[in-house]
């Protein structure tokens, strides 16, 4: 039915005028990934559900609308009321759109770690944004959680809480699932999507399985996230994966969870954007990378659908910035790269490190046993994420500290460690390493987003000397 016929204003009947922007949520297109299918030699049909055509540009408009409508029905949101949610992402945009249309105030609470564009985006929709310091404990009254709790209380506000709200998966069960069933003429065989709150995958899966229990549902997951068996350690892809199991997590409707690395996610996002002309972000790249694996095993008559949650526009300064990508070791920028120095070094470039709780004595012993003069301080065990590097220790500072107080030998390293070493990507030019080493004794080399090795001035000198010798 054309949109206008749904309106109570009869003047719209017989027109294609949507009654409000809210009527444009959902009914997103399903598009075949022709170029990707050709490049990967896929026999089946691989199609993408393009959630970017929702008015807020993401799949989150659907649960935002459903959560607000349900709160109106049960009275937790009264006319002119306020919505408070700790979010910086797509859900905030969805809530702000629905709130604008239905006359609610929105207050979003986020940390000062969030990019300023995200704050501006939500303010552009008329929302109030409260920024809290990231560097405080969760129980501190200034923390993101505590401020959201206080504002909810003080303003007698409705808190959608997408991680626990059953209307989040329900939105997808009532809209995304039926759309996919219709759009594939009931012939969808596989559904692949990333999982964050699990609303998208669970709701869509529940509907599809109710129509045909043989439809296979596959969650694509950052390899460090708990859904695919990871420990919930840091990773770089945004919006998907978790370090806990949200209320909507429902393994009874998932057939498989495929772990995907940051590197695969980002490189796939770039490839899809370039060869299909569909600009997708890191979490879309993650979902497509998993869908390619699924499609490679599928039968020629199968229809594999992958859901793309949002646009690559939100990630231009990261996934689509060559400097950012190369800095994390996701891209090779040159022929004379840092990786060549590591490859030529006689020792294997395994990362020597200490944990923050290790003793200073252990750091000294490790440096002496290996003839090195600095060590990164990293949390957990290898392979580390770049975000798990918390500092560094070097010979000079250790010597000075211990000379002043010999008891420090038994203190934990984190008590006297210095700032982190500057980083460089394994695929970045040696000339950049030379430049950076002018102001630092050593660099931490990243490859695939992870610390790989420490590069010192003497490593480079040795390399240049050997190269000159031929
Ligand atoms: C960019 C992006 N991708 C995927 C998801 C995951 O969707 P869901 O929360 O429904 O599991 C989110 C959720 O915030 C997201 O922002």
Tab-separated table of C-alpha atoms and ligand atoms in Angstrom:
chain	number	residue	atom	x	y	z
A	1	UNK	CA	0.000	0.000	0.000
A	2	UNK	CA	1.377	3.487	-0.800
A	3	UNK	CA	2.303	5.365	2.385
A	4	UNK	CA	-0.367	8.044	2.129
A	5	UNK	CA	-3.181	5.504	2.409
A	6	UNK	CA	-2.113	4.703	6.004
A	7	UNK	CA	-2.707	8.290	7.141
A	8	UNK	CA	-5.749	9.521	9.054
A	9	UNK	CA	-5.553	12.672	6.884
A	10	UNK	CA	-7.593	11.653	3.859
A	11	UNK	CA	-5.831	14.263	1.715
A	12	UNK	CA	-2.827	11.935	1.669
A	13	UNK	CA	-4.808	8.967	0.415
A	14	UNK	CA	-3.781	7.876	-3.058
A	15	UNK	CA	-0.468	9.738	-2.691
A	16	UNK	CA	2.985	8.435	-1.839
A	17	UNK	CA	3.512	11.063	0.861
A	18	UNK	CA	4.685	9.453	4.096
A	19	UNK	CA	2.664	10.767	7.032
A	20	UNK	CA	5.874	11.490	8.961
A	21	UNK	CA	9.521	10.468	8.892
A	22	UNK	CA	8.592	7.611	11.231
A	23	UNK	CA	6.715	5.925	8.403
A	24	UNK	CA	9.969	5.732	6.458
A	25	UNK	CA	11.601	3.464	9.055
A	26	UNK	CA	12.071	-0.069	7.737
A	27	UNK	CA	11.271	-1.504	4.312
A	28	UNK	CA	14.934	-1.176	3.450
A	29	UNK	CA	16.220	-2.594	0.154
A	30	UNK	CA	17.796	-5.988	-0.352
A	31	UNK	CA	20.611	-5.792	-2.889
A	32	UNK	CA	22.667	-8.525	-4.491
A	33	UNK	CA	26.428	-8.237	-3.908
A	34	UNK	CA	27.292	-8.939	-7.512
A	35	UNK	CA	30.929	-7.843	-7.574
A	36	UNK	CA	31.815	-9.532	-4.288
A	37	UNK	CA	30.134	-12.752	-5.465
A	38	UNK	CA	32.190	-12.665	-8.649
A	39	UNK	CA	35.472	-11.957	-6.868
A	40	UNK	CA	34.984	-14.763	-4.349
A	41	UNK	CA	33.562	-17.206	-6.933
A	42	UNK	CA	30.300	-17.632	-5.017
A	43	UNK	CA	27.785	-20.036	-6.537
A	44	UNK	CA	24.799	-18.977	-4.396
A	45	UNK	CA	23.018	-15.632	-4.274
A	46	UNK	CA	24.546	-13.252	-1.718
A	47	UNK	CA	22.386	-10.211	-0.911
A	48	UNK	CA	22.707	-7.331	1.533
A	49	UNK	CA	19.918	-5.821	3.626
A	50	UNK	CA	20.770	-2.115	3.428
A	51	UNK	CA	19.790	-0.577	6.745
A	52	UNK	CA	21.433	2.701	5.728
A	53	UNK	CA	18.213	3.801	4.037
A	54	UNK	CA	16.465	4.160	7.390
A	55	UNK	CA	16.084	7.914	8.178
A	56	UNK	CA	18.761	7.777	10.892
A	57	UNK	CA	21.039	5.761	8.601
A	58	UNK	CA	21.062	2.584	10.674
A	59	UNK	CA	19.155	-0.508	11.787
A	60	UNK	CA	18.693	1.125	15.211
A	61	UNK	CA	15.777	3.285	14.037
A	62	UNK	CA	13.620	0.160	14.230
A	63	UNK	CA	14.133	-0.659	17.940
A	64	UNK	CA	14.156	3.068	18.823
A	65	UNK	CA	10.636	3.441	17.428
A	66	UNK	CA	9.367	0.207	18.984
A	67	UNK	CA	10.831	0.957	22.446
A	68	UNK	CA	9.206	4.413	22.488
A	69	UNK	CA	5.828	3.191	21.217
A	70	UNK	CA	5.809	0.433	23.858
A	71	UNK	CA	6.678	2.968	26.595
A	72	UNK	CA	3.784	5.164	25.452
A	73	UNK	CA	1.447	2.169	25.601
A	74	UNK	CA	2.479	1.093	29.095
A	75	UNK	CA	2.562	4.651	30.432
A	76	UNK	CA	6.285	4.818	31.255
A	77	UNK	CA	6.542	7.702	28.793
A	78	UNK	CA	3.993	10.509	29.201
A	79	UNK	CA	3.307	13.360	26.720
A	80	UNK	CA	6.196	15.854	26.798
A	81	UNK	CA	8.313	13.396	28.809
A	82	UNK	CA	12.053	12.882	28.771
A	83	UNK	CA	14.137	9.991	27.481
A	84	UNK	CA	17.567	9.363	29.059
A	85	UNK	CA	19.930	6.801	27.528
A	86	UNK	CA	23.691	6.297	27.882
A	87	UNK	CA	24.613	5.960	24.183
A	88	UNK	CA	26.784	7.707	21.651
A	89	UNK	CA	25.848	5.669	18.665
A	90	UNK	CA	23.122	4.779	16.248
A	91	UNK	CA	20.497	4.078	18.916
A	92	UNK	CA	20.817	7.686	20.060
A	93	UNK	CA	20.101	8.933	16.556
A	94	UNK	CA	17.066	6.659	16.265
A	95	UNK	CA	15.703	7.779	19.634
A	96	UNK	CA	16.339	11.451	18.793
A	97	UNK	CA	14.388	11.137	15.535
A	98	UNK	CA	11.400	9.477	17.182
A	99	UNK	CA	11.550	11.908	20.130
A	100	UNK	CA	11.594	14.934	17.800
A	101	UNK	CA	8.538	13.693	15.967
A	102	UNK	CA	6.552	12.786	19.076
A	103	UNK	CA	7.513	15.720	21.282
A	104	UNK	CA	9.871	14.208	23.856
A	105	UNK	CA	13.132	15.579	25.213
A	106	UNK	CA	16.184	13.380	24.800
A	107	UNK	CA	19.228	13.382	27.063
A	108	UNK	CA	22.185	11.252	26.001
A	109	UNK	CA	24.995	10.539	28.406
A	110	UNK	CA	28.404	9.662	27.002
A	111	UNK	CA	32.069	9.712	27.927
A	112	UNK	CA	34.650	12.244	26.811
A	113	UNK	CA	36.274	9.442	24.758
A	114	UNK	CA	33.556	9.839	22.137
A	115	UNK	CA	34.429	11.653	18.895
A	116	UNK	CA	33.124	15.265	18.829
A	117	UNK	CA	31.164	14.557	15.601
A	118	UNK	CA	29.015	12.086	17.507
A	119	UNK	CA	28.133	14.702	20.103
A	120	UNK	CA	27.359	17.225	17.332
A	121	UNK	CA	25.219	14.720	15.455
A	122	UNK	CA	22.922	14.114	18.428
A	123	UNK	CA	22.761	17.827	19.289
A	124	UNK	CA	21.820	18.497	15.656
A	125	UNK	CA	18.598	16.570	16.299
A	126	UNK	CA	17.873	18.804	19.298
A	127	UNK	CA	19.030	16.312	21.912
A	128	UNK	CA	20.817	17.318	25.116
A	129	UNK	CA	24.220	15.651	25.459
A	130	UNK	CA	25.933	15.247	28.825
A	131	UNK	CA	29.614	14.383	28.542
A	132	UNK	CA	31.237	12.580	31.500
A	133	UNK	CA	34.910	11.896	32.174
A	134	UNK	CA	35.983	8.433	31.047
A	135	UNK	CA	38.819	8.304	33.562
A	136	UNK	CA	36.691	7.749	36.674
A	137	UNK	CA	35.556	4.541	38.394
A	138	UNK	CA	32.006	3.282	37.620
A	139	UNK	CA	30.942	4.031	41.211
A	140	UNK	CA	32.150	7.675	41.004
A	141	UNK	CA	29.133	10.053	40.965
A	142	UNK	CA	30.617	11.659	37.827
A	143	UNK	CA	30.738	8.376	35.909
A	144	UNK	CA	28.695	7.804	32.796
A	145	UNK	CA	26.482	5.183	34.511
A	146	UNK	CA	25.897	7.188	37.667
A	147	UNK	CA	25.080	10.373	35.768
A	148	UNK	CA	22.551	8.486	33.589
A	149	UNK	CA	20.948	7.021	36.741
A	150	UNK	CA	20.798	10.409	38.446
A	151	UNK	CA	19.300	12.187	35.417
A	152	UNK	CA	16.679	9.437	34.991
A	153	UNK	CA	15.668	9.915	38.628
A	154	UNK	CA	15.780	13.710	38.684
A	155	UNK	CA	13.849	14.178	35.467
A	156	UNK	CA	11.444	11.319	36.069
A	157	UNK	CA	12.592	10.063	32.690
A	158	UNK	CA	12.088	6.929	30.638
A	159	UNK	CA	15.242	4.873	30.142
A	160	UNK	CA	14.879	2.588	27.058
A	161	UNK	CA	17.917	0.436	28.017
A	162	UNK	CA	18.321	-1.318	24.673
A	163	UNK	CA	20.449	-4.085	26.259
A	164	UNK	CA	17.540	-5.333	28.383
A	165	UNK	CA	14.442	-4.054	26.544
A	166	UNK	CA	12.442	-6.899	24.920
A	167	UNK	CA	11.028	-4.420	22.392
A	168	UNK	CA	14.498	-4.224	20.812
A	169	UNK	CA	14.460	-7.812	19.445
A	170	UNK	CA	10.704	-7.527	18.959
A	171	UNK	CA	11.162	-4.638	16.502
A	172	UNK	CA	13.252	-6.884	14.262
A	173	UNK	CA	10.913	-9.835	14.732
A	174	UNK	CA	8.017	-7.653	13.573
A	175	UNK	CA	9.750	-5.833	10.713
A	176	UNK	CA	13.214	-7.028	9.578
A	177	UNK	CA	12.263	-10.728	9.587
A	178	UNK	CA	9.002	-10.355	7.637
A	179	UNK	CA	10.670	-7.990	5.140
A	180	UNK	CA	13.394	-10.550	4.409
A	181	UNK	CA	10.839	-13.313	4.046
A	182	UNK	CA	8.825	-11.220	1.563
A	183	UNK	CA	11.827	-9.881	-0.309
A	184	UNK	CA	13.226	-13.377	-0.933
A	185	UNK	CA	9.850	-14.895	-1.733
A	186	UNK	CA	10.325	-17.149	1.318
A	187	UNK	CA	13.504	-18.629	-0.203
A	188	UNK	CA	16.079	-17.182	2.205
A	189	UNK	CA	18.334	-20.044	3.395
A	190	UNK	CA	20.958	-18.191	5.514
A	191	UNK	CA	20.867	-14.977	7.560
A	192	UNK	CA	24.148	-13.407	8.706
A	193	UNK	CA	24.407	-10.370	11.032
A	194	UNK	CA	26.702	-8.873	13.649
A	195	UNK	CA	25.508	-8.917	17.250
A	196	UNK	CA	25.806	-6.154	19.859
A	197	UNK	CA	22.675	-5.997	21.974
A	198	UNK	CA	21.627	-9.096	19.917
A	199	UNK	CA	18.320	-7.388	19.088
A	200	UNK	CA	18.823	-7.605	15.328
A	201	UNK	CA	19.945	-11.193	15.076
A	202	UNK	CA	17.592	-12.627	17.688
A	203	UNK	CA	14.444	-10.868	16.514
A	204	UNK	CA	15.081	-11.553	12.828
A	205	UNK	CA	16.024	-15.179	13.564
A	206	UNK	CA	12.875	-15.757	15.622
A	207	UNK	CA	10.688	-14.648	12.742
A	208	UNK	CA	12.590	-16.488	9.999
A	209	UNK	CA	12.708	-19.731	12.006
A	210	UNK	CA	8.972	-19.455	12.694
A	211	UNK	CA	8.428	-19.481	8.933
A	212	UNK	CA	11.065	-22.089	8.125
A	213	UNK	CA	13.077	-23.753	10.905
A	214	UNK	CA	15.685	-24.791	8.322
A	215	UNK	CA	16.854	-21.188	7.759
A	216	UNK	CA	20.375	-21.027	9.135
A	217	UNK	CA	21.226	-18.040	11.324
A	218	UNK	CA	24.844	-17.033	11.687
A	219	UNK	CA	26.212	-14.384	14.057
A	220	UNK	CA	29.350	-12.566	12.900
A	221	UNK	CA	31.449	-11.586	15.911
A	222	UNK	CA	34.707	-9.755	16.676
A	223	UNK	CA	37.140	-12.531	17.583
A	224	UNK	CA	37.765	-11.112	21.081
A	225	UNK	CA	34.050	-10.861	21.972
A	226	UNK	CA	32.352	-13.358	24.280
A	227	UNK	CA	29.741	-14.455	21.725
A	228	UNK	CA	32.359	-16.346	19.700
A	229	UNK	CA	34.158	-17.621	22.807
A	230	UNK	CA	36.557	-14.701	23.263
A	231	UNK	CA	37.454	-13.256	26.642
A	232	UNK	CA	35.782	-9.888	26.023
A	233	UNK	CA	39.154	-8.199	25.515
A	234	UNK	CA	39.409	-4.967	23.480
A	235	UNK	CA	39.002	-4.784	19.712
A	236	UNK	CA	38.540	-1.940	17.273
A	237	UNK	CA	35.365	-2.698	15.318
A	238	UNK	CA	32.549	-0.532	16.715
A	239	UNK	CA	28.958	-1.421	17.585
A	240	UNK	CA	29.251	-5.209	17.689
A	241	UNK	CA	30.526	-7.847	20.110
A	242	UNK	CA	30.395	-7.581	23.895
A	243	UNK	CA	32.172	-8.560	27.090
A	244	UNK	CA	28.892	-9.836	28.600
A	245	UNK	CA	25.734	-11.629	27.372
A	246	UNK	CA	22.836	-9.164	26.895
A	247	UNK	CA	19.209	-10.112	27.608
A	248	UNK	CA	18.444	-10.704	23.920
A	249	UNK	CA	21.288	-13.240	23.478
A	250	UNK	CA	19.415	-16.419	22.455
A	251	UNK	CA	21.677	-19.222	21.236
A	252	UNK	CA	18.613	-21.427	20.604
A	253	UNK	CA	18.022	-19.480	17.387
A	254	UNK	CA	21.651	-19.212	16.199
A	255	UNK	CA	23.217	-22.069	14.260
A	256	UNK	CA	26.747	-20.727	14.281
A	257	UNK	CA	28.907	-17.838	15.501
A	258	UNK	CA	31.823	-16.929	13.228
A	259	UNK	CA	34.750	-14.980	14.756
A	260	UNK	CA	36.211	-12.291	12.505
A	261	UNK	CA	39.319	-10.184	13.184
A	262	UNK	CA	39.485	-6.393	13.097
A	263	UNK	CA	41.741	-6.662	10.072
A	264	UNK	CA	39.318	-8.807	8.068
A	265	UNK	CA	36.416	-6.551	9.078
A	266	UNK	CA	38.123	-3.346	7.973
A	267	UNK	CA	39.619	-4.698	4.762
A	268	UNK	CA	36.257	-6.209	3.779
A	269	UNK	CA	34.459	-2.914	4.520
A	270	UNK	CA	36.896	-1.125	2.198
A	271	UNK	CA	36.555	-3.763	-0.489
A	272	UNK	CA	32.732	-3.755	-0.448
A	273	UNK	CA	32.699	0.046	-0.562
A	274	UNK	CA	35.094	0.138	-3.500
A	275	UNK	CA	33.788	-2.706	-5.651
A	276	UNK	CA	30.049	-2.530	-4.934
A	277	UNK	CA	29.731	1.242	-4.471
A	278	UNK	CA	28.031	0.613	-1.129
A	279	UNK	CA	29.759	2.520	1.667
A	280	UNK	CA	29.746	0.293	4.756
A	281	UNK	CA	31.481	0.515	8.142
A	282	UNK	CA	33.641	-1.914	10.113
A	283	UNK	CA	30.700	-3.870	11.540
A	284	UNK	CA	29.207	-4.197	8.041
A	285	UNK	CA	32.611	-5.451	6.849
A	286	UNK	CA	32.643	-7.942	9.699
A	287	UNK	CA	29.199	-9.264	8.698
A	288	UNK	CA	30.152	-9.502	5.013
A	289	UNK	CA	33.424	-11.313	5.842
A	290	UNK	CA	31.393	-13.951	7.729
A	291	UNK	CA	28.756	-14.074	4.985
A	292	UNK	CA	31.449	-14.788	2.378
A	293	UNK	CA	32.554	-17.804	4.428
A	294	UNK	CA	28.949	-18.983	4.681
A	295	UNK	CA	28.322	-18.408	0.965
A	296	UNK	CA	31.450	-20.339	0.010
A	297	UNK	CA	29.965	-23.439	1.660
A	298	UNK	CA	26.398	-22.858	0.385
A	299	UNK	CA	24.591	-24.606	-2.482
A	300	UNK	CA	23.990	-22.797	-5.812
A	301	UNK	CA	20.246	-22.447	-5.139
A	302	UNK	CA	20.786	-20.930	-1.672
A	303	UNK	CA	20.055	-17.303	-0.823
A	304	UNK	CA	22.443	-15.894	1.778
A	305	UNK	CA	21.379	-12.549	3.271
A	306	UNK	CA	23.796	-10.341	5.211
A	307	UNK	CA	22.573	-7.320	7.161
A	308	UNK	CA	24.556	-4.085	6.936
A	309	UNK	CA	23.705	-2.018	10.043
A	310	UNK	CA	25.041	1.418	9.085
A	311	UNK	CA	27.078	3.571	6.693
A	312	UNK	CA	30.825	3.956	6.302
A	313	UNK	CA	30.332	7.746	6.599
A	314	UNK	CA	30.613	7.450	10.347
A	315	UNK	CA	34.067	5.871	10.041
A	316	UNK	CA	35.838	8.083	7.487
A	317	UNK	CA	38.568	9.045	9.953
A	318	UNK	CA	39.300	5.411	10.819
A	319	UNK	CA	38.444	2.545	8.429
A	320	UNK	CA	38.685	4.785	5.364
A	321	UNK	CA	41.742	6.767	6.451
A	322	UNK	CA	44.872	5.143	5.005
A	323	UNK	CA	47.097	6.722	7.686
A	324	UNK	CA	44.944	5.356	10.514
A	325	UNK	CA	44.791	1.911	8.911
A	326	UNK	CA	48.545	1.802	8.278
A	327	UNK	CA	49.282	3.085	11.797
A	328	UNK	CA	47.593	-0.010	13.255
A	329	UNK	CA	49.383	-2.254	10.771
A	330	UNK	CA	46.291	-3.019	8.686
A	331	UNK	CA	47.780	-1.639	5.441
A	332	UNK	CA	51.151	-1.796	3.704
A	333	UNK	CA	51.984	1.777	2.647
A	334	UNK	CA	55.395	1.330	1.050
A	335	UNK	CA	58.099	-1.001	-0.242
A	336	UNK	CA	60.770	0.078	2.307
A	337	UNK	CA	58.698	-0.789	5.358
A	338	UNK	CA	59.328	-1.302	9.061
A	339	UNK	CA	58.387	-4.974	8.513
A	340	UNK	CA	61.578	-5.391	6.429
A	341	UNK	CA	63.697	-4.280	9.407
A	342	UNK	CA	61.970	-6.810	11.650
A	343	UNK	CA	62.303	-9.569	9.043
A	344	UNK	CA	66.046	-8.903	8.672
A	345	UNK	CA	66.733	-8.904	12.395
A	346	UNK	CA	68.494	-12.056	13.568
A	347	UNK	CA	66.245	-12.614	16.508
A	348	UNK	CA	62.590	-13.579	16.068
A	349	UNK	CA	60.479	-10.482	16.599
A	350	UNK	CA	58.456	-11.888	19.499
A	351	UNK	CA	57.196	-9.269	21.903
A	352	UNK	CA	58.905	-9.103	25.285
A	353	UNK	CA	56.700	-7.402	27.873
A	354	UNK	CA	55.799	-7.165	31.545
A	355	UNK	CA	52.352	-7.073	33.147
A	356	UNK	CA	51.441	-3.993	35.232
A	357	UNK	CA	51.460	-6.124	38.411
A	358	UNK	CA	54.862	-7.733	37.723
A	359	UNK	CA	57.670	-6.595	39.988
A	360	UNK	CA	60.236	-4.044	38.906
A	361	UNK	CA	62.820	-6.756	39.603
A	362	UNK	CA	61.226	-8.936	36.929
A	363	UNK	CA	61.421	-6.100	34.406
A	364	UNK	CA	65.117	-5.563	35.221
A	365	UNK	CA	65.877	-9.302	34.903
A	366	UNK	CA	64.018	-9.579	31.603
A	367	UNK	CA	65.854	-6.607	30.129
A	368	UNK	CA	69.233	-7.916	31.254
A	369	UNK	CA	68.624	-11.493	30.063
A	370	UNK	CA	67.672	-10.239	26.607
A	371	UNK	CA	70.096	-7.341	26.283
A	372	UNK	CA	67.334	-4.786	25.763
A	373	UNK	CA	66.767	-1.387	27.319
A	374	UNK	CA	62.974	-0.976	27.347
A	375	UNK	CA	59.831	-3.040	27.719
A	376	UNK	CA	56.179	-2.312	27.043
A	377	UNK	CA	53.794	-2.876	29.951
A	378	UNK	CA	50.752	-4.840	28.755
A	379	UNK	CA	47.626	-6.126	30.477
A	380	UNK	CA	46.655	-9.806	30.116
A	381	UNK	CA	48.566	-12.295	27.960
A	382	UNK	CA	49.524	-12.314	24.260
A	383	UNK	CA	48.186	-11.761	21.691
A	384	UNK	CA	47.547	-8.271	23.062
A	385	UNK	CA	45.227	-5.662	21.616
A	386	UNK	CA	46.790	-2.225	21.098
A	387	UNK	CA	44.440	-0.931	23.825
A	388	UNK	CA	45.942	-3.342	26.359
A	389	UNK	CA	49.298	-1.550	26.345
A	390	UNK	CA	49.308	0.605	29.447
A	391	UNK	CA	52.838	2.021	29.574
A	392	UNK	CA	56.535	1.266	29.242
A	393	UNK	CA	59.660	0.985	31.351
A	394	UNK	CA	63.191	1.780	30.275
A	395	UNK	CA	66.639	1.221	31.713
A	396	UNK	CA	67.406	4.871	32.347
A	397	UNK	CA	64.273	5.583	34.389
A	398	UNK	CA	64.443	2.273	36.260
A	399	UNK	CA	68.041	2.975	37.212
A	400	UNK	CA	67.201	6.447	38.513
A	401	UNK	CA	64.160	5.220	40.450
A	402	UNK	CA	65.965	2.278	42.051
A	403	UNK	CA	68.993	4.412	42.917
A	404	UNK	CA	66.667	6.734	44.818
A	405	UNK	CA	64.755	3.910	46.525
A	406	UNK	CA	66.020	0.297	46.275
A	407	UNK	CA	62.727	-0.980	47.785
A	408	UNK	CA	61.122	-0.185	44.467
A	409	UNK	CA	62.606	-3.432	43.087
A	410	UNK	CA	59.731	-5.247	44.779
A	411	UNK	CA	57.049	-2.734	43.768
A	412	UNK	CA	54.686	-3.428	40.877
A	413	UNK	CA	55.899	-2.056	37.558
A	414	UNK	CA	52.757	0.057	37.120
A	415	UNK	CA	53.850	2.153	40.118
A	416	UNK	CA	56.839	3.564	38.254
A	417	UNK	CA	56.155	2.907	34.577
A	418	UNK	CA	56.380	5.718	32.059
A	419	UNK	CA	54.075	6.588	29.166
A	420	UNK	CA	53.450	4.134	26.310
A	421	UNK	CA	55.991	3.945	23.518
A	422	UNK	CA	54.910	5.742	20.347
A	423	UNK	CA	53.574	3.272	17.786
A	424	UNK	CA	54.222	2.612	14.119
A	425	UNK	CA	52.540	0.197	11.703
A	426	UNK	CA	54.579	-2.692	10.300
A	427	UNK	CA	53.579	-1.490	6.824
A	428	UNK	CA	54.683	2.131	7.384
A	429	UNK	CA	57.891	3.545	5.892
A	430	UNK	CA	61.278	3.214	7.589
A	431	UNK	CA	61.720	6.950	7.055
A	432	UNK	CA	58.759	7.545	9.370
A	433	UNK	CA	60.395	5.271	11.964
A	434	UNK	CA	63.583	7.362	11.716
A	435	UNK	CA	61.553	10.547	12.223
A	436	UNK	CA	59.736	9.169	15.272
A	437	UNK	CA	62.894	7.765	16.807
A	438	UNK	CA	64.328	11.290	16.936
A	439	UNK	CA	62.145	11.934	19.977
A	440	UNK	CA	61.692	8.421	21.415
A	441	UNK	CA	64.173	5.684	22.284
A	442	UNK	CA	61.990	2.981	20.753
A	443	UNK	CA	58.729	2.415	18.915
A	444	UNK	CA	56.070	-0.234	19.398
A	445	UNK	CA	55.358	-1.880	16.032
A	446	UNK	CA	51.717	-2.802	15.381
A	447	UNK	CA	50.572	-5.415	12.895
A	448	UNK	CA	46.934	-6.348	12.313
A	449	UNK	CA	46.044	-3.964	15.167
A	450	UNK	CA	48.265	-5.810	17.665
A	451	UNK	CA	51.666	-5.041	19.212
A	452	UNK	CA	54.210	-7.141	17.315
A	453	UNK	CA	57.645	-5.995	18.433
A	454	UNK	CA	59.724	-3.120	19.768
A	455	UNK	CA	61.852	-1.261	17.223
A	456	UNK	CA	64.921	0.608	18.504
A	457	UNK	CA	67.428	3.003	16.987
A	458	UNK	CA	70.029	0.248	17.009
A	459	UNK	CA	67.699	-2.122	15.082
A	460	UNK	CA	67.450	0.455	12.331
A	461	UNK	CA	71.178	1.257	12.395
A	462	UNK	CA	72.011	-2.422	12.061
A	463	UNK	CA	69.571	-2.771	9.173
A	464	UNK	CA	70.969	0.224	7.281
A	465	UNK	CA	74.516	-0.935	7.900
A	466	UNK	CA	73.809	-4.433	6.589
A	467	UNK	CA	71.891	-3.070	3.611
A	468	UNK	CA	74.873	-0.822	2.745
A	469	UNK	CA	77.177	-3.831	2.917
A	470	UNK	CA	74.841	-5.579	0.469
B	1	LIG	C1	27.193	-0.242	13.853
B	1	LIG	C2	26.437	-1.351	14.498
B	1	LIG	N1	26.444	-2.573	14.005
B	1	LIG	C3	25.783	-3.583	14.581
B	1	LIG	C4	25.098	-3.438	15.714
B	1	LIG	C5	24.458	-4.648	16.382
B	1	LIG	O1	23.087	-4.682	16.416
B	1	LIG	P1	22.348	-5.233	17.696
B	1	LIG	O2	22.597	-4.273	18.816
B	1	LIG	O3	20.908	-5.271	17.296
B	1	LIG	O4	22.872	-6.603	18.008
B	1	LIG	C6	25.108	-2.176	16.261
B	1	LIG	C7	24.500	-1.955	17.521
B	1	LIG	O5	24.673	-0.951	18.158
B	1	LIG	C8	25.775	-1.111	15.624
B	1	LIG	O6	25.795	0.130	16.118
